[in-house]
Short mmCIF file of C-alpha atoms in Angstrom, two decimals:
data_model
loop_
_atom_site.label_atom_id
_atom_site.label_comp_id
_atom_site.label_asym_id
_atom_site.label_seq_id
_atom_site.Cartn_x
_atom_site.Cartn_y
_atom_site.Cartn_z
CA ASP A 553 37.02 64.64 -66.96
CA ALA A 554 35.97 60.60 -67.54
CA GLY A 555 39.13 59.62 -68.15
CA VAL A 556 40.33 57.87 -71.32
CA ILE A 557 37.53 56.17 -73.73
CA GLN A 558 37.28 52.95 -74.99
CA SER A 559 35.15 51.05 -77.10
CA PRO A 560 33.73 49.04 -77.59
CA ARG A 561 34.89 47.43 -74.40
CA HIS A 562 33.94 43.74 -75.86
CA GLU A 563 34.95 42.71 -79.37
CA VAL A 564 34.17 39.26 -80.83
CA THR A 565 34.73 38.72 -84.32
CA GLU A 566 35.81 36.00 -87.37
CA MET A 567 38.86 35.35 -88.63
CA GLY A 568 39.47 37.70 -91.82
CA GLN A 569 36.55 40.46 -90.36
CA GLU A 570 38.40 43.98 -90.23
CA VAL A 571 38.44 45.04 -86.31
CA THR A 572 38.05 49.03 -85.45
CA LEU A 573 39.19 49.83 -82.16
CA ARG A 574 38.43 53.31 -80.47
CA CYS A 575 39.96 55.83 -78.50
CA LYS A 576 39.19 59.12 -76.75
CA PRO A 577 41.92 61.00 -74.61
CA ILE A 578 41.49 62.95 -71.78
CA SER A 579 40.98 66.31 -72.96
CA GLY A 580 44.09 68.33 -73.03
CA HIS A 581 46.07 65.43 -73.55
CA ASN A 582 49.08 65.61 -76.11
CA SER A 583 50.37 62.24 -76.17
CA LEU A 584 47.83 58.56 -76.94
CA PHE A 585 49.31 55.24 -76.92
CA TRP A 586 47.93 51.65 -78.45
CA TYR A 587 48.85 49.29 -75.90
CA ARG A 588 48.16 45.09 -76.67
CA GLN A 589 47.97 42.85 -73.62
CA THR A 590 48.61 38.81 -73.19
CA MET A 591 49.25 36.47 -71.22
CA MET A 592 52.31 35.45 -73.43
CA ARG A 593 53.80 38.82 -74.24
CA GLY A 594 52.80 41.02 -71.45
CA LEU A 595 51.87 44.83 -72.50
CA GLU A 596 53.74 45.43 -76.22
CA LEU A 597 53.16 48.73 -77.34
CA LEU A 598 52.24 49.28 -80.58
CA ILE A 599 52.19 52.74 -81.60
CA TYR A 600 52.56 56.22 -79.84
CA PHE A 601 51.55 59.71 -81.37
CA ASN A 602 52.17 63.22 -80.03
CA ASN A 603 50.68 65.67 -80.85
CA ASN A 604 48.37 63.08 -83.28
CA VAL A 605 51.24 62.04 -85.74
CA PRO A 606 52.90 58.90 -84.97
CA ILE A 607 56.02 58.89 -83.58
CA ASP A 608 57.01 55.37 -83.35
CA ASP A 609 55.05 52.62 -84.77
CA SER A 610 58.02 50.54 -84.92
CA GLY A 611 56.14 48.02 -82.18
CA MET A 612 52.53 47.63 -84.52
CA PRO A 613 53.37 43.71 -85.43
CA GLU A 614 52.64 43.89 -89.12
CA ASP A 615 50.86 45.48 -91.77
CA ARG A 616 47.93 44.19 -91.23
CA PHE A 617 46.93 46.95 -88.16
CA SER A 618 47.18 50.29 -88.50
CA ALA A 619 46.94 53.28 -86.30
CA LYS A 620 45.19 56.68 -87.10
CA MET A 621 44.80 59.76 -84.99
CA PRO A 622 42.56 62.31 -87.00
CA ASN A 623 41.77 65.14 -84.45
CA ALA A 624 43.28 65.69 -80.93
CA SER A 625 40.50 63.45 -79.42
CA PHE A 626 39.95 60.93 -80.86
CA SER A 627 42.31 57.46 -82.38
CA THR A 628 41.14 54.34 -84.11
CA LEU A 629 43.17 50.99 -84.21
CA LYS A 630 42.17 48.94 -87.24
CA ILE A 631 43.32 45.24 -87.80
CA GLN A 632 42.34 44.10 -91.51
CA PRO A 633 41.78 41.46 -91.75
CA SER A 634 41.92 39.91 -88.40
CA GLU A 635 43.65 36.58 -87.34
CA PRO A 636 42.58 34.48 -83.90
CA ARG A 637 46.92 35.29 -82.69
CA ASP A 638 45.09 39.08 -82.80
CA SER A 639 43.19 38.39 -80.11
CA ALA A 640 44.07 39.47 -76.27
CA VAL A 641 43.19 43.34 -75.03
CA TYR A 642 44.18 46.33 -76.34
CA PHE A 643 44.88 48.87 -74.34
CA CYS A 644 44.51 52.96 -75.21
CA ALA A 645 46.40 55.17 -72.81
CA SER A 646 47.25 59.21 -72.36
CA SER A 647 49.65 61.57 -70.80
CA LEU A 648 49.20 65.12 -70.50
CA LYS A 649 52.92 66.14 -72.01
CA VAL A 650 54.86 65.10 -75.23
CA GLN A 651 58.05 63.41 -73.61
CA ALA A 652 55.80 60.58 -71.17
CA THR A 653 58.82 59.04 -69.73
CA ASN A 654 58.06 61.31 -67.15
CA GLU A 655 54.95 61.47 -67.25
CA LYS A 656 52.47 59.55 -66.09
CA LEU A 657 49.92 57.46 -68.21
CA PHE A 658 46.53 57.69 -67.62
CA PHE A 659 44.83 53.97 -69.12
CA GLY A 660 41.15 53.51 -70.02
CA SER A 661 39.40 50.36 -69.61
CA GLY A 662 40.27 48.32 -72.52
CA THR A 663 38.71 46.34 -75.37
CA GLN A 664 39.09 42.68 -75.10
CA LEU A 665 39.08 41.28 -78.45
CA SER A 666 38.30 37.90 -79.70
CA VAL A 667 38.87 36.10 -83.16
CA LEU A 668 37.37 33.47 -83.02
CA SER B 262 61.74 42.78 -75.25
CA GLN B 263 61.02 43.87 -71.53
CA GLN B 264 62.58 46.24 -70.29
CA GLY B 265 61.75 45.62 -66.24
CA GLU B 266 61.16 42.60 -64.63
CA GLU B 267 59.21 42.07 -61.95
CA ASP B 268 59.73 39.08 -59.25
CA PRO B 269 57.88 37.69 -57.61
CA GLN B 270 55.73 36.43 -60.16
CA ALA B 271 53.02 35.63 -57.97
CA LEU B 272 52.94 37.03 -54.45
CA SER B 273 50.20 35.77 -50.84
CA ILE B 274 49.92 37.21 -47.98
CA GLN B 275 47.47 38.10 -45.14
CA GLU B 276 46.06 41.36 -44.42
CA GLY B 277 47.94 43.67 -42.52
CA GLU B 278 51.74 42.13 -43.69
CA ASN B 279 53.90 44.52 -46.29
CA ALA B 280 54.23 42.73 -49.48
CA THR B 281 57.75 44.00 -51.10
CA MET B 282 57.53 43.25 -55.28
CA ASN B 283 60.91 44.03 -57.47
CA CYS B 284 61.59 44.85 -60.22
CA SER B 285 65.21 44.94 -62.55
CA TYR B 286 65.57 46.86 -65.45
CA LYS B 287 68.89 46.38 -67.95
CA THR B 288 70.03 49.33 -68.86
CA SER B 289 69.83 53.30 -67.78
CA ILE B 290 66.68 54.74 -67.47
CA ASN B 291 65.63 58.22 -66.79
CA ASN B 292 62.84 57.57 -65.17
CA LEU B 293 60.64 54.32 -63.81
CA GLN B 294 57.31 53.88 -62.62
CA TRP B 295 54.38 51.72 -60.77
CA TYR B 296 51.50 50.39 -61.87
CA ARG B 297 48.30 48.72 -60.45
CA GLN B 298 46.03 46.79 -62.72
CA ASN B 299 42.68 45.46 -61.07
CA SER B 300 41.28 42.25 -62.90
CA GLY B 301 39.75 43.29 -66.06
CA ARG B 302 40.51 46.79 -65.63
CA GLY B 303 43.07 49.31 -67.36
CA LEU B 304 46.26 50.15 -65.41
CA VAL B 305 47.08 52.96 -63.31
CA HIS B 306 49.92 54.61 -61.91
CA LEU B 307 50.94 54.19 -59.03
CA ILE B 308 54.01 56.46 -58.89
CA LEU B 309 57.03 57.83 -60.36
CA ILE B 310 60.88 57.85 -59.03
CA ARG B 311 63.24 59.67 -60.68
CA SER B 312 66.40 58.27 -61.93
CA ASN B 313 68.25 60.62 -59.00
CA GLU B 314 65.76 59.88 -56.18
CA ARG B 315 66.97 56.84 -54.09
CA GLU B 316 63.33 56.72 -52.09
CA LYS B 317 59.20 57.92 -52.76
CA HIS B 318 57.11 57.52 -50.61
CA SER B 319 52.91 58.04 -51.36
CA GLY B 320 50.00 57.04 -48.19
CA ARG B 321 51.12 52.76 -47.28
CA LEU B 322 53.19 52.48 -50.39
CA ARG B 323 56.98 53.15 -50.27
CA VAL B 324 59.35 52.64 -54.23
CA THR B 325 63.36 52.35 -54.04
CA LEU B 326 65.66 53.30 -56.20
CA ASP B 327 68.86 51.54 -57.56
CA THR B 328 70.51 52.50 -59.81
CA SER B 329 73.68 50.87 -59.58
CA LYS B 330 71.68 47.48 -59.45
CA LYS B 331 69.50 48.52 -62.46
CA SER B 332 66.80 47.54 -59.14
CA SER B 333 63.48 49.18 -57.66
CA SER B 334 61.18 47.59 -55.22
CA LEU B 335 58.13 48.64 -54.36
CA LEU B 336 56.25 47.86 -50.95
CA ILE B 337 53.24 48.01 -49.47
CA THR B 338 52.72 48.58 -45.74
CA ALA B 339 49.96 46.74 -43.58
CA SER B 340 47.79 45.76 -46.59
CA ARG B 341 43.99 44.97 -47.62
CA ALA B 342 42.54 42.72 -49.75
CA ALA B 343 42.04 45.50 -51.62
CA ASP B 344 45.39 46.12 -52.86
CA THR B 345 45.18 42.65 -54.47
CA ALA B 346 45.71 43.62 -58.31
CA SER B 347 48.82 42.97 -60.52
CA TYR B 348 51.40 45.14 -60.02
CA PHE B 349 53.94 46.90 -62.93
CA CYS B 350 57.21 48.05 -62.76
CA ALA B 351 58.04 50.22 -66.26
CA THR B 352 60.73 52.10 -67.22
CA ASP B 353 61.99 54.32 -70.00
CA ALA B 354 65.43 53.21 -72.06
CA LYS B 355 67.65 56.28 -71.47
CA TYR B 356 67.79 57.20 -75.07
CA GLY B 357 63.96 56.48 -75.42
CA ASN B 358 61.24 58.07 -75.74
CA LYS B 359 58.84 55.20 -74.18
CA LEU B 360 57.52 53.31 -71.38
CA VAL B 361 58.10 49.55 -71.48
CA PHE B 362 56.31 47.47 -69.16
CA GLY B 363 57.09 44.14 -67.56
CA ALA B 364 55.19 41.47 -66.82
CA GLY B 365 53.94 42.16 -63.55
CA THR B 366 53.63 40.77 -60.05
CA ILE B 367 49.84 39.65 -59.21
CA LEU B 368 49.45 40.27 -55.54
CA ARG B 369 47.28 38.10 -53.68
CA VAL B 370 46.41 40.02 -50.14
CA LYS B 371 43.55 37.11 -48.06
CA SER B 372 41.43 38.95 -45.25
#
């Protein structure tokens, strides 16, 4: 298996632009997570899906952030409009079973986002 | 807020020495996990320990859990330069469904 695949690997954009990050989880995995990593705040859980359904989006910082999972093999995280403080590494992770806390997470390589 | 907090923030040792990292958390948990992150990469799962377990081993890794003290430790024996990475503990709130990561310990193993 190729693991969790994220694209793009790097994204540089200007403030106000729309940014879309993409994730393909491991085939057969039933939970998908979006995390954001910064030096100041560490790893923050933004949102997670079970069986393609958003379960908890309380970590999404603002209405500018939205996430979708139209099918079991694809998810997007969109920021519109982007701001410099959104600069971070965004990770997607998946786990086999729905009850993720007793399952290990498989992380993608992340998207390094820079908003100028 | 972060559930788990690692200590120390950074650790530098010589190859062959043992490295010990600690994690403290605030509320009761079901499970605690340790992950490694190499520079510029995603996190990789190392080991999971359940609240009813006290110790777990995996190769050169030894994890202990003390629920009375709300703390866990990760011991890496006979460290290698390739162990250089950041190490994170992740915990769940006992009645929650989310895995929350600590700030991490940066380990540098000098050859």
